[in-house]
Every structure is written in structure tokens, then in C-alpha cells.
Tab-separated table of C-alpha atoms in Angstrom:
chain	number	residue	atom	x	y	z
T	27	UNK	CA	-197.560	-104.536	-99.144
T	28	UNK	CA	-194.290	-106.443	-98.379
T	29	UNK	CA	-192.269	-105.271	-95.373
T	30	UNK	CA	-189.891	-102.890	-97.492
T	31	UNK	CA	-192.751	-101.173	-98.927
T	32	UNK	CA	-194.214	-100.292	-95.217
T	33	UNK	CA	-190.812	-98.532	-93.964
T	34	UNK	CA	-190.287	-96.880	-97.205
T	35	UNK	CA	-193.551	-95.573	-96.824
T	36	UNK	CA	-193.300	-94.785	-93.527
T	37	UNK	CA	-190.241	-93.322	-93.710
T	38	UNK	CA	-191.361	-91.030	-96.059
T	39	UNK	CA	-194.530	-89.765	-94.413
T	40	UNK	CA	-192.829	-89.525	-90.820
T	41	UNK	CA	-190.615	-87.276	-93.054
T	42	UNK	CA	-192.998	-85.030	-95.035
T	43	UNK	CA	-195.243	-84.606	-91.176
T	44	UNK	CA	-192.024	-83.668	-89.805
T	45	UNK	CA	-191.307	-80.703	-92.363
T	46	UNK	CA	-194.899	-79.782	-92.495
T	47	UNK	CA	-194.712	-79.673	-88.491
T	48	UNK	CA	-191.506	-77.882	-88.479
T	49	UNK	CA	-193.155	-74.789	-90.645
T	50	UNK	CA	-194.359	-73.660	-87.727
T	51	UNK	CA	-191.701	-72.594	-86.130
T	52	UNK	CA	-190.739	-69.317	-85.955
T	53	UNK	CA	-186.907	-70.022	-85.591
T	54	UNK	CA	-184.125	-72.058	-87.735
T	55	UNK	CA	-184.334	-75.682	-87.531
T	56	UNK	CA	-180.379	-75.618	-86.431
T	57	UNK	CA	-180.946	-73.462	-83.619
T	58	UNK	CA	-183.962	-75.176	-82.628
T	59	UNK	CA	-182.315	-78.658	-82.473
T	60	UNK	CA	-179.083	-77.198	-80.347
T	61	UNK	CA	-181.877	-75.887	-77.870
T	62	UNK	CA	-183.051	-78.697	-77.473
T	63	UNK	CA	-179.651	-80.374	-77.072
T	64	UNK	CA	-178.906	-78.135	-74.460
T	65	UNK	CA	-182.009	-78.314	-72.652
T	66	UNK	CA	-182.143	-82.555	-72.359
T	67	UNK	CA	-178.103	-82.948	-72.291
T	68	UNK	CA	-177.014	-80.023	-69.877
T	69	UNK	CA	-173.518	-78.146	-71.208
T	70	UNK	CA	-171.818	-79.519	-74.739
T	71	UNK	CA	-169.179	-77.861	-76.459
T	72	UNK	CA	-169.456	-76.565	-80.220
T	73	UNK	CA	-167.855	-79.614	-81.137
T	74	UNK	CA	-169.829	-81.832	-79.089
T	75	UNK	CA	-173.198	-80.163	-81.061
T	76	UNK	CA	-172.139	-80.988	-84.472
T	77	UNK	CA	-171.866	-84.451	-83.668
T	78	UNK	CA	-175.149	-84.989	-81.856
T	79	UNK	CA	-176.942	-83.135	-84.865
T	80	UNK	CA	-174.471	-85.024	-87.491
T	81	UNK	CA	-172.996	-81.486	-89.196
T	82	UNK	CA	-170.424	-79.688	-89.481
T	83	UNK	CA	-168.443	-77.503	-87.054
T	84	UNK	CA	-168.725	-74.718	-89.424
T	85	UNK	CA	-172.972	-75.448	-88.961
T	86	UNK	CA	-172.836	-75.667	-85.518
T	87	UNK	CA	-170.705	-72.590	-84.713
T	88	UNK	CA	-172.950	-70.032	-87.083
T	89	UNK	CA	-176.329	-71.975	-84.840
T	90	UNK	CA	-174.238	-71.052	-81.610
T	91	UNK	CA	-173.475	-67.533	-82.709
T	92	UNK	CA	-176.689	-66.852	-83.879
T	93	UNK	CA	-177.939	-68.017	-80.169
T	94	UNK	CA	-175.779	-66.627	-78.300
T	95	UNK	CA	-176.458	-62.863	-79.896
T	96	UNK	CA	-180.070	-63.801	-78.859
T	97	UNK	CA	-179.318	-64.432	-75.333
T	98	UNK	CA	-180.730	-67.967	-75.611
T	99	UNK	CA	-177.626	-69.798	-75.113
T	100	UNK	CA	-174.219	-68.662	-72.540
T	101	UNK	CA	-171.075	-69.763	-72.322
T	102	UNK	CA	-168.170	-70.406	-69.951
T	103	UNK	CA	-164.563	-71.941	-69.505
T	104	UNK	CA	-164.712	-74.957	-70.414
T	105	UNK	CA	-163.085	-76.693	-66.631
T	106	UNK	CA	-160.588	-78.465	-68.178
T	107	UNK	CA	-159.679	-77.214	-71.526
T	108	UNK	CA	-159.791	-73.220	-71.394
T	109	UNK	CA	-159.241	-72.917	-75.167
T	110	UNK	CA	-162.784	-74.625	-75.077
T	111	UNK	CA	-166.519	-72.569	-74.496
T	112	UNK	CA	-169.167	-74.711	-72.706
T	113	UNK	CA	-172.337	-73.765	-73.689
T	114	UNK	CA	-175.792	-74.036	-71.801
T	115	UNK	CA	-179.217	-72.812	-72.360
T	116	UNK	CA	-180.272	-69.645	-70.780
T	117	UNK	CA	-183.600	-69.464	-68.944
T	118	UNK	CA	-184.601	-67.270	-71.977
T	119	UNK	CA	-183.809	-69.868	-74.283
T	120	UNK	CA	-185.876	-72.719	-72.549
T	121	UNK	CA	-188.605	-70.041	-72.445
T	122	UNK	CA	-188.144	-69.702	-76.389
T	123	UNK	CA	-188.124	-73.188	-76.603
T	124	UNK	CA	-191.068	-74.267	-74.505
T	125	UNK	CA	-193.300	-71.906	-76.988
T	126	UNK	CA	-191.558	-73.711	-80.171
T	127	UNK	CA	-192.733	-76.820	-78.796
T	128	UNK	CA	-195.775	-75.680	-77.908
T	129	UNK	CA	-196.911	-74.061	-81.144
T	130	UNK	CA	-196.057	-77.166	-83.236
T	131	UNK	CA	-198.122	-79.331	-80.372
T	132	UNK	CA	-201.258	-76.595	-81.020
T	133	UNK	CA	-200.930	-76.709	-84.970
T	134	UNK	CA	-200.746	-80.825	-84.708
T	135	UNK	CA	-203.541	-80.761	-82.510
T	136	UNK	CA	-205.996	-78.663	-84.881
T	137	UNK	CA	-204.667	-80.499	-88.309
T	138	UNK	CA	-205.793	-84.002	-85.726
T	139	UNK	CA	-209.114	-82.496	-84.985
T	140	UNK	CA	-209.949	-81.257	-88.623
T	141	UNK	CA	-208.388	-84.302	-90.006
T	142	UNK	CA	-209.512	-87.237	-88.351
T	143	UNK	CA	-212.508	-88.966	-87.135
T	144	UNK	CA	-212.969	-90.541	-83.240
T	145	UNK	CA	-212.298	-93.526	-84.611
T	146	UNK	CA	-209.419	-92.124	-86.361
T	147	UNK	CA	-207.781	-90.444	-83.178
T	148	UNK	CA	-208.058	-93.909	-81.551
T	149	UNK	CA	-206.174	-95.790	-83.879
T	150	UNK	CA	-203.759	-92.631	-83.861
T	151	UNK	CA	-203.140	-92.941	-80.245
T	152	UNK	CA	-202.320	-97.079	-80.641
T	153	UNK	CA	-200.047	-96.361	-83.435
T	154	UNK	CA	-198.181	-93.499	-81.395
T	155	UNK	CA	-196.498	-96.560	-79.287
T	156	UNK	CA	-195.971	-98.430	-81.925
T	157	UNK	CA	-194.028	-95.398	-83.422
T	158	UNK	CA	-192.087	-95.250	-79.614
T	159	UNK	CA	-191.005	-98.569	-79.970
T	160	UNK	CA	-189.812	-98.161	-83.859
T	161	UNK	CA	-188.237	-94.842	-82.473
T	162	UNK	CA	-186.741	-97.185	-79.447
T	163	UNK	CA	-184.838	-99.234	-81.447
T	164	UNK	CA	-181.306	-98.146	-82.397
T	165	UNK	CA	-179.885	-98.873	-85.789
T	166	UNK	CA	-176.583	-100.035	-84.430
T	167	UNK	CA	-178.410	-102.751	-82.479
């Protein structure tokens, strides 16, 4: 298998683990992803959102909304620009999110144990760095 082969193929089953992963969950991918944002980046505007998740304002703001009605996400003033909303995560909302994360953990754990073999899980495990360094490496390097 030449070298294009591999990341095509890898691409594509990185891909089709993510979706299968992501069935899990019990909330939109969107709202998930701006959760997470929030949690790992602190306070980002609507604006700011869309670009980190690469749509469009339109995308982000109907995510936002949707979180906000849950009480997962607040908002304030923005300091500097009061036509702006910051928005951070609510206590709620890293509560929700800690039990996304979790359930897609358990459900990757059993299709591991009913999948694999030992010997299996140990290669697994190896190629899990490997994946961290792919993941490492930035395109615009």
C-alpha cells in the first residue's frame, strides 16, 4: 500500500469511527462542539465560534440560542465592545458535557472489548500515539 493509499484510508476510517462514536450522543453535534469550545477556551463571542468550528455565523448563532434556552451556556457584555455577548459555559453545561463525553468513552470501551483481542488492545494502545502525533501535526506547518 503506497503512502497515499494509507491516509486515504485512514482518513476515511478515523471518519466513519467518528460518526459511529458521535451516535451516541444525546445532543446536536453543533452544540456539542461549542461546549466544548467553551469549556477548553474560556469566553468567545458568536463570531469567534463559527470560526473555531469553520461555519457560518448563521450556524453558530441557532447552536448558541439553542444553548442558551437550555441554560448550558450565559452570556455577558462583552468589556470592550457592548454591541458584543461573551459567552461561557455554565456549570450545567460542563455537567452536560462531562456525561457526553463520558457516554461515547463507555460505548468505545464495550465496541473495544467485544471487538478486539489482548493482543488487539495492545497494538490499539501503540497506535493511539501514533494517532497523537498525526493529530499533532498542523497542516499549515
Amino acid at each position: 500500500m503506497n503512502d497515499d493509499a494509507l491516509a486515504e484510508d485512514l482518513r476515511q476510517v478515523i471518519g466513519e469511527l467518528v460518526r459511529t462514536v458521535r451516535a451516541a450522543d444525546t445532543m446536536p453535534a453543533g452544540e456539542a462542539a461549542i461546549l466544548g469550545h467553551l469549556a477548553r477556551g474560556g469566553a468567545h463571542t458568536t463570531a469567534d465560534l463559527a470560526q473555531l468550528r469553520g461555519v457560518t455565523h448563521q450556524a453558530a448563532s441557532k447552536s448558541v440560542k439553542e444553548l442558551l434556552g437550555k441554560g448550558l451556556v450565559g452570556s455577558e457584555s462583552h468589556p470592550s465592545d457592548g454591541r458584543k455577548l461573551l459567552l461561557r459555559i455554565t456549570d450545567s453545561g460542563r455537567a452536560h458535557l462531562e456525561r457526553e463525553r463520558a457516554q461515547r468513552a463507555r460505548w468505545l470501551n464495550t465496541a473495544i472489548t467485544d471487538t478486539l483481542d489482548p493482543e488487539e488492545r495492545r497494538q490499539l494502545r501503540q497506535c493511539v500515539a501514533l494517532l497523537g502525533r498525526l493529530a499533532a501535526h498542523s497542516p499549515h506547518q
